[in-house]
Short mmCIF file of C-alpha atoms in Angstrom, two decimals:
data_model
loop_
_atom_site.label_atom_id
_atom_site.label_comp_id
_atom_site.label_asym_id
_atom_site.label_seq_id
_atom_site.Cartn_x
_atom_site.Cartn_y
_atom_site.Cartn_z
CA MET X 4 11.86 18.25 -34.46
CA LYS X 5 10.12 16.68 -31.60
CA ALA X 6 11.20 17.95 -28.34
CA LYS X 7 13.20 15.26 -25.95
CA ILE X 8 13.03 15.54 -22.20
CA GLN X 9 16.07 15.44 -20.25
CA ALA X 10 15.60 12.37 -17.98
CA VAL X 11 18.11 13.20 -15.30
CA SER X 12 17.58 16.81 -14.70
CA THR X 13 13.67 16.32 -15.25
CA ALA X 14 13.99 13.61 -11.85
CA THR X 15 16.62 15.78 -10.04
CA GLY X 16 14.43 18.94 -10.64
CA ALA X 17 11.09 17.58 -9.34
CA LEU X 18 13.18 15.92 -6.39
CA LYS X 19 14.63 19.66 -5.68
CA PHE X 20 11.04 21.15 -6.05
CA GLY X 21 9.40 18.52 -3.71
CA MET X 22 12.21 19.28 -0.96
CA ASN X 23 12.11 22.99 -1.16
CA ASN X 24 8.41 23.54 -1.42
CA ILE X 25 7.30 20.97 1.45
CA LEU X 26 5.44 23.85 3.27
CA LEU X 27 3.78 25.03 -0.01
CA THR X 28 2.56 21.39 -0.66
CA LEU X 29 1.21 21.24 2.96
CA LYS X 30 -0.38 24.61 2.32
CA LEU X 31 -2.01 23.41 -0.96
CA TYR X 32 -3.26 19.94 0.16
CA TRP X 33 -3.90 20.36 4.04
CA VAL X 34 -7.67 20.54 3.45
CA GLY X 35 -7.66 17.18 1.53
CA MET X 36 -5.13 15.45 3.71
CA LEU X 37 -7.38 16.54 6.97
CA LEU X 38 -10.35 14.85 5.06
CA PHE X 39 -8.17 11.96 4.45
CA VAL X 40 -7.33 11.58 7.99
CA GLY X 41 -10.92 11.98 9.23
CA GLY X 42 -11.98 9.21 6.69
CA TYR X 43 -9.36 6.97 7.93
CA ALA X 44 -10.31 7.60 11.55
CA LEU X 45 -13.95 6.90 10.63
CA SER X 46 -12.82 3.80 9.16
CA PHE X 47 -11.18 2.76 12.34
CA LEU X 48 -13.92 3.26 14.36
CA GLY X 49 -16.55 1.67 11.87
CA ALA X 50 -14.10 -1.36 11.83
CA ILE X 51 -14.53 -1.38 16.05
CA GLN X 52 -18.12 -1.06 15.67
CA LEU X 53 -18.46 -3.88 13.21
CA ALA X 54 -16.49 -6.18 15.51
CA GLY X 55 -18.96 -4.97 18.21
CA GLY X 56 -21.92 -5.83 16.01
CA PHE X 57 -20.64 -9.50 15.64
CA ASP X 58 -20.18 -10.07 19.55
CA ALA X 59 -23.84 -8.38 19.78
CA LEU X 60 -25.23 -11.01 17.54
CA GLU X 61 -23.62 -13.83 19.25
CA SER X 62 -25.24 -12.97 22.32
CA GLY X 63 -28.69 -12.30 20.71
CA GLU X 64 -28.35 -8.46 21.26
CA ALA X 65 -29.20 -5.65 18.92
CA ALA X 66 -26.16 -4.47 16.93
CA VAL X 67 -25.66 -1.02 15.86
CA PRO X 68 -25.58 -0.82 12.30
CA PHE X 69 -22.49 -0.26 10.34
CA TRP X 70 -23.68 1.50 7.15
CA PRO X 71 -23.82 4.84 8.45
CA PHE X 72 -20.06 4.54 9.34
CA LEU X 73 -19.64 3.34 5.51
CA LEU X 74 -21.74 6.15 4.23
CA VAL X 75 -19.75 8.85 6.06
CA PHE X 76 -16.54 7.32 5.27
CA VAL X 77 -17.12 7.66 1.52
CA VAL X 78 -18.35 11.02 1.47
CA VAL X 79 -15.37 12.16 3.39
CA MET X 80 -13.04 10.31 1.24
CA GLY X 81 -14.79 11.86 -1.50
CA LEU X 82 -14.70 15.47 -0.35
CA GLY X 83 -11.05 14.74 0.17
CA ALA X 84 -10.48 13.64 -3.17
CA LEU X 85 -11.98 16.70 -4.71
CA ALA X 86 -10.30 18.94 -2.45
CA PHE X 87 -6.81 17.61 -4.27
CA ALA X 88 -8.24 18.93 -7.51
CA PRO X 89 -7.83 22.72 -7.06
CA ALA X 90 -4.63 22.04 -5.11
CA SER X 91 -3.00 20.17 -7.81
CA VAL X 92 -4.13 22.46 -10.47
CA ARG X 93 -2.53 25.49 -8.54
CA LEU X 94 0.55 23.32 -8.07
CA ALA X 95 1.25 22.56 -11.54
CA ARG X 96 0.42 26.26 -12.69
CA ILE X 97 2.86 27.50 -9.79
CA ILE X 98 5.63 24.73 -11.44
CA ALA X 99 4.75 26.27 -14.96
CA GLY X 100 5.15 30.00 -13.87
CA ASP X 101 1.43 30.68 -14.74
CA ALA X 102 0.47 31.39 -11.07
CA GLY X 103 2.24 32.42 -7.59
CA GLU X 104 1.62 30.70 -4.18
CA PRO X 105 -1.87 31.56 -3.03
CA SER X 106 -2.13 34.07 -0.02
CA GLY X 107 -5.27 32.34 1.19
CA ILE X 108 -7.70 29.52 0.62
CA GLY X 109 -9.28 31.30 -2.34
CA TYR X 110 -7.59 28.64 -4.49
CA LEU X 111 -10.03 25.99 -3.22
CA LYS X 112 -12.42 26.91 -6.08
CA PHE X 113 -14.04 25.00 -8.63
CA THR X 114 -14.21 26.46 -12.24
CA GLY X 115 -14.20 24.46 -15.61
CA ARG X 116 -10.51 23.82 -15.05
CA GLU X 117 -11.11 22.03 -11.79
CA TRP X 118 -14.09 20.18 -12.97
CA ARG X 119 -12.13 18.76 -16.15
CA TYR X 120 -9.34 17.80 -13.70
CA VAL X 121 -11.67 15.70 -11.80
CA LYS X 122 -13.23 14.25 -14.74
CA GLY X 123 -9.49 13.44 -15.87
CA MET X 124 -8.93 11.77 -12.33
CA VAL X 125 -12.34 9.87 -12.69
CA ILE X 126 -11.53 8.59 -16.30
CA LEU X 127 -7.80 7.62 -15.29
CA GLY X 128 -8.97 5.65 -12.16
CA LEU X 129 -11.46 3.98 -14.36
CA ILE X 130 -8.86 3.27 -17.05
CA TYR X 131 -6.41 2.02 -14.46
CA LEU X 132 -9.16 0.03 -12.54
CA PHE X 133 -10.07 -1.77 -15.78
CA LEU X 134 -6.27 -2.59 -16.48
CA VAL X 135 -6.02 -4.18 -12.89
CA PHE X 136 -9.31 -5.45 -12.13
CA VAL X 137 -10.57 -7.35 -14.88
CA PRO X 138 -7.47 -9.29 -16.04
CA THR X 139 -6.95 -10.32 -12.17
CA MET X 140 -10.45 -11.33 -11.75
CA LEU X 141 -10.87 -12.93 -15.17
CA PRO X 142 -9.12 -16.55 -14.04
CA MET X 143 -11.61 -16.75 -11.37
CA ALA X 144 -14.34 -17.45 -14.09
CA PHE X 145 -12.35 -20.63 -14.84
CA VAL X 146 -12.29 -21.99 -11.35
CA ASN X 147 -14.76 -24.65 -10.39
CA LEU X 148 -15.94 -23.58 -7.17
CA GLU X 149 -17.59 -26.65 -6.37
CA THR X 150 -14.57 -28.81 -6.49
CA GLY X 151 -12.16 -25.84 -6.01
CA GLU X 152 -10.05 -27.53 -9.08
CA ILE X 153 -7.99 -24.96 -11.08
CA PRO X 154 -7.35 -25.31 -14.94
CA ALA X 155 -3.78 -25.90 -15.70
CA PHE X 156 -3.26 -22.87 -17.81
CA LEU X 157 -3.81 -20.76 -14.82
CA SER X 158 -0.20 -21.73 -13.47
CA MET X 159 0.41 -18.77 -16.14
CA LEU X 160 -1.00 -16.49 -13.83
CA PRO X 161 2.18 -14.69 -12.25
CA LEU X 162 3.21 -14.20 -16.16
CA LEU X 163 -0.23 -12.90 -16.53
CA MET X 164 0.30 -10.47 -13.52
CA PHE X 165 3.70 -9.62 -14.89
CA ILE X 166 2.52 -8.73 -18.25
CA ILE X 167 -0.64 -6.66 -16.48
CA MET X 168 2.05 -4.77 -14.37
CA LEU X 169 3.88 -3.67 -17.73
CA VAL X 170 0.81 -2.74 -19.38
CA PHE X 171 -0.24 -0.90 -16.53
CA LEU X 172 2.93 1.13 -16.16
CA TRP X 173 3.42 1.72 -19.95
CA PHE X 174 -0.70 3.45 -19.59
CA MET X 175 0.53 5.30 -16.39
CA LEU X 176 3.94 6.92 -18.37
CA ARG X 177 2.28 7.22 -21.82
CA LEU X 178 -0.60 9.42 -19.99
CA VAL X 179 2.06 11.25 -17.66
CA THR X 180 1.00 14.72 -19.36
CA PHE X 181 -2.83 13.95 -19.44
CA LEU X 182 -3.47 15.89 -15.98
CA PRO X 183 -0.64 18.51 -16.37
CA MET X 184 -2.02 19.26 -19.53
CA ILE X 185 -5.79 19.83 -17.99
CA ALA X 186 -4.39 22.03 -14.94
CA ILE X 187 -1.92 24.40 -17.17
CA GLU X 188 -3.76 24.50 -20.86
CA ASP X 189 -7.02 23.54 -19.42
CA ARG X 190 -7.28 20.94 -22.11
CA LEU X 191 -8.69 17.36 -21.92
CA SER X 192 -7.50 15.29 -24.84
CA PHE X 193 -6.08 11.69 -24.38
CA ARG X 194 -4.87 12.10 -27.94
CA ASP X 195 -2.77 14.93 -27.32
CA ALA X 196 -1.23 13.29 -24.24
CA PHE X 197 -0.32 9.86 -26.38
CA ARG X 198 1.18 11.98 -28.98
CA MET X 199 3.11 14.16 -26.99
CA THR X 200 4.81 11.58 -24.94
CA LYS X 201 5.80 9.57 -28.31
CA GLY X 202 9.24 8.94 -28.68
CA ASN X 203 9.91 9.71 -25.33
CA VAL X 204 8.46 6.53 -23.60
CA TRP X 205 12.09 5.07 -22.69
CA ARG X 206 13.55 8.74 -21.38
CA ILE X 207 10.35 9.00 -19.39
CA VAL X 208 10.65 5.38 -17.89
CA GLY X 209 14.46 6.09 -16.93
CA SER X 210 13.54 9.48 -15.54
CA PHE X 211 10.58 7.96 -13.29
CA LEU X 212 12.87 5.18 -12.20
CA LEU X 213 15.42 7.41 -11.22
CA LEU X 214 13.01 9.69 -9.29
CA TYR X 215 11.56 6.78 -7.67
CA LEU X 216 14.74 5.13 -6.42
CA MET X 217 15.89 8.65 -4.90
CA LEU X 218 12.74 9.09 -3.10
CA VAL X 219 13.04 5.39 -1.76
CA GLY X 220 16.27 5.82 -0.45
CA ILE X 221 15.73 9.32 1.06
CA TYR X 222 12.44 7.93 2.70
CA PHE X 223 14.52 4.84 4.36
CA ALA X 224 17.27 7.11 5.33
CA VAL X 225 14.69 9.37 7.18
CA PHE X 226 12.82 6.58 8.36
CA PHE X 227 15.81 4.73 9.98
CA GLY X 228 17.09 8.04 11.17
CA VAL X 229 14.24 9.31 13.26
CA ALA X 230 13.93 5.58 14.69
CA LEU X 231 17.54 5.47 15.77
CA VAL X 232 17.27 9.20 17.32
CA SER X 233 14.28 8.03 18.76
CA GLY X 234 15.62 5.00 20.22
CA ILE X 235 18.84 6.77 21.72
CA VAL X 236 16.93 9.47 23.21
CA MET X 237 14.46 6.73 25.41
CA ILE X 238 17.12 4.39 26.32
CA PRO X 239 18.50 6.52 29.34
CA LEU X 240 14.86 7.72 30.26
CA SER X 241 14.03 3.81 30.38
CA LEU X 242 16.39 3.92 33.30
CA THR X 243 14.45 6.43 35.23
CA MET X 244 11.52 3.88 35.44
CA GLN X 245 10.43 3.16 38.77
CA GLY X 246 8.92 -0.23 39.76
CA GLY X 247 8.27 -1.05 35.98
CA GLU X 248 6.13 2.12 35.56
CA PRO X 249 7.38 4.92 33.29
CA GLY X 250 8.14 8.17 34.86
CA ALA X 251 6.81 11.54 34.10
CA LEU X 252 9.83 12.69 31.84
CA THR X 253 9.62 9.28 30.11
CA ILE X 254 6.02 10.04 29.11
CA ILE X 255 6.26 13.81 27.83
CA LEU X 256 9.56 13.12 25.97
CA GLY X 257 7.44 9.71 24.35
CA VAL X 258 4.48 12.18 23.51
CA VAL X 259 6.93 14.91 21.92
CA LEU X 260 8.58 12.01 20.09
CA GLY X 261 5.38 11.05 18.59
CA LEU X 262 3.96 14.31 17.53
CA VAL X 263 7.63 14.83 15.72
CA SER X 264 7.20 11.45 14.27
CA LEU X 265 4.04 12.58 13.10
CA VAL X 266 5.17 15.85 11.59
CA PHE X 267 7.89 13.91 10.03
CA TYR X 268 5.42 11.49 8.47
CA PHE X 269 3.14 14.23 6.89
CA ALA X 270 6.51 16.11 5.74
CA MET X 271 7.48 13.17 3.71
CA ILE X 272 4.20 12.62 2.54
CA ALA X 273 4.05 16.29 1.25
CA PHE X 274 7.83 15.77 -0.25
CA MET X 275 7.35 12.94 -2.18
CA GLY X 276 3.98 13.71 -3.19
CA GLY X 277 5.21 16.94 -4.33
CA SER X 278 8.13 15.57 -6.10
CA PHE X 279 6.06 13.15 -8.32
CA HIS X 280 3.62 16.09 -9.00
CA ALA X 281 6.55 18.25 -10.09
CA TRP X 282 7.88 15.19 -12.24
CA GLY X 283 4.92 14.79 -14.24
CA THR X 284 4.58 18.82 -14.35
CA LYS X 285 8.15 19.25 -15.69
CA VAL X 286 7.69 16.20 -18.25
CA TYR X 287 4.80 17.97 -19.76
CA LEU X 288 6.52 21.26 -19.78
CA ALA X 289 9.38 19.73 -21.31
CA LEU X 290 7.31 18.61 -24.18
CA ALA X 291 4.92 21.11 -24.37
CA ARG X 292 7.13 24.39 -23.84
CA PRO X 293 10.74 23.00 -25.00
CA ALA X 294 11.68 26.63 -26.07
CA VAL X 295 10.84 28.28 -22.87
CA ASP X 296 13.54 28.19 -19.95
CA GLU X 297 12.83 26.77 -16.38
CA PRO X 298 10.36 29.06 -14.85
CA ALA X 299 11.61 30.60 -11.46
CA VAL X 300 9.78 28.17 -9.12
CA GLU X 301 10.91 29.62 -5.97
CA ALA X 302 10.04 33.15 -7.04
CA ALA X 303 6.57 32.10 -7.77
CA ALA X 304 6.25 30.18 -4.84
CA SER X 305 7.14 33.14 -2.99
CA GLY X 306 5.03 35.46 -4.86
CA SER X 307 1.41 36.56 -3.69
CA ASP X 308 -1.77 35.21 -5.31
CA SER X 309 -1.01 36.67 -8.49
CA PRO X 310 0.05 35.21 -11.93
CA MET X 311 3.68 34.90 -13.32
CA PRO X 312 4.35 37.08 -16.37
CA GLY X 313 2.88 35.36 -19.39
CA GLY X 314 0.15 33.45 -17.81
CA GLN X 315 -3.26 33.84 -16.68
CA ASP X 316 -4.80 33.48 -13.19
CA ASN X 317 -8.18 31.95 -14.06
#
């Protein structure tokens, strides 16, 4: 008899894992996150440089080339994406009970499993890009660029986009076990991923929507909570301003609130990312190991860099 996932318990279990293991998620992904932050900083500097280049061209001066920023940005973001692979593999194996929390950064290694995970990410990215880019750009081939005339049948474009969104969602949910399968079983197989989710699509959809709605609700609650507290704290301090200039205490507290907000921001990224990652892994475990009880995730997360009973720590 084919295993059936429990939609509600899978979503709530993933949410619980994400909430209880924010520090673990940050510990695993901090290298990739740091590289991504550096990449975004480079893109910001590159945008400033590009704007300055336009001004230089208008004044007849030689502009500093923009391409070095673009090249470094691509390299840094690529390294960040690569750093996510071993972190994602380790997190999935922790959730499965096959490995414990690493004691250092030794998990940032690339064996055959990690490279297969990278290959899986690239393949999924290309599939999703094809599903979104090709149908979106195809109607542009029918537009008369000289006159700007748009054929009447393109009025159906919103319906086409809705269908594309449904197809995208269908592929995403049908392949939700694809990456966890690589991370846990070291096996890359589209056919097995499709077969595994067959008969559970609506349960997976319901579980995903439930998790998504819970995360959105928590996100807005935290966002408005932080904004409200910041506003309440800053209002009395604004009264200490002298001559329209902020006092030293106002500046210090503003910096502190900014840092606290930044910490909350990264904590929310770790919480939401860890929850989604745990959800996909739990869907896979519910279908691949239905006879196995829910692994003691807390025990795995609090353990050393050693495998849990019944697993291998390759």
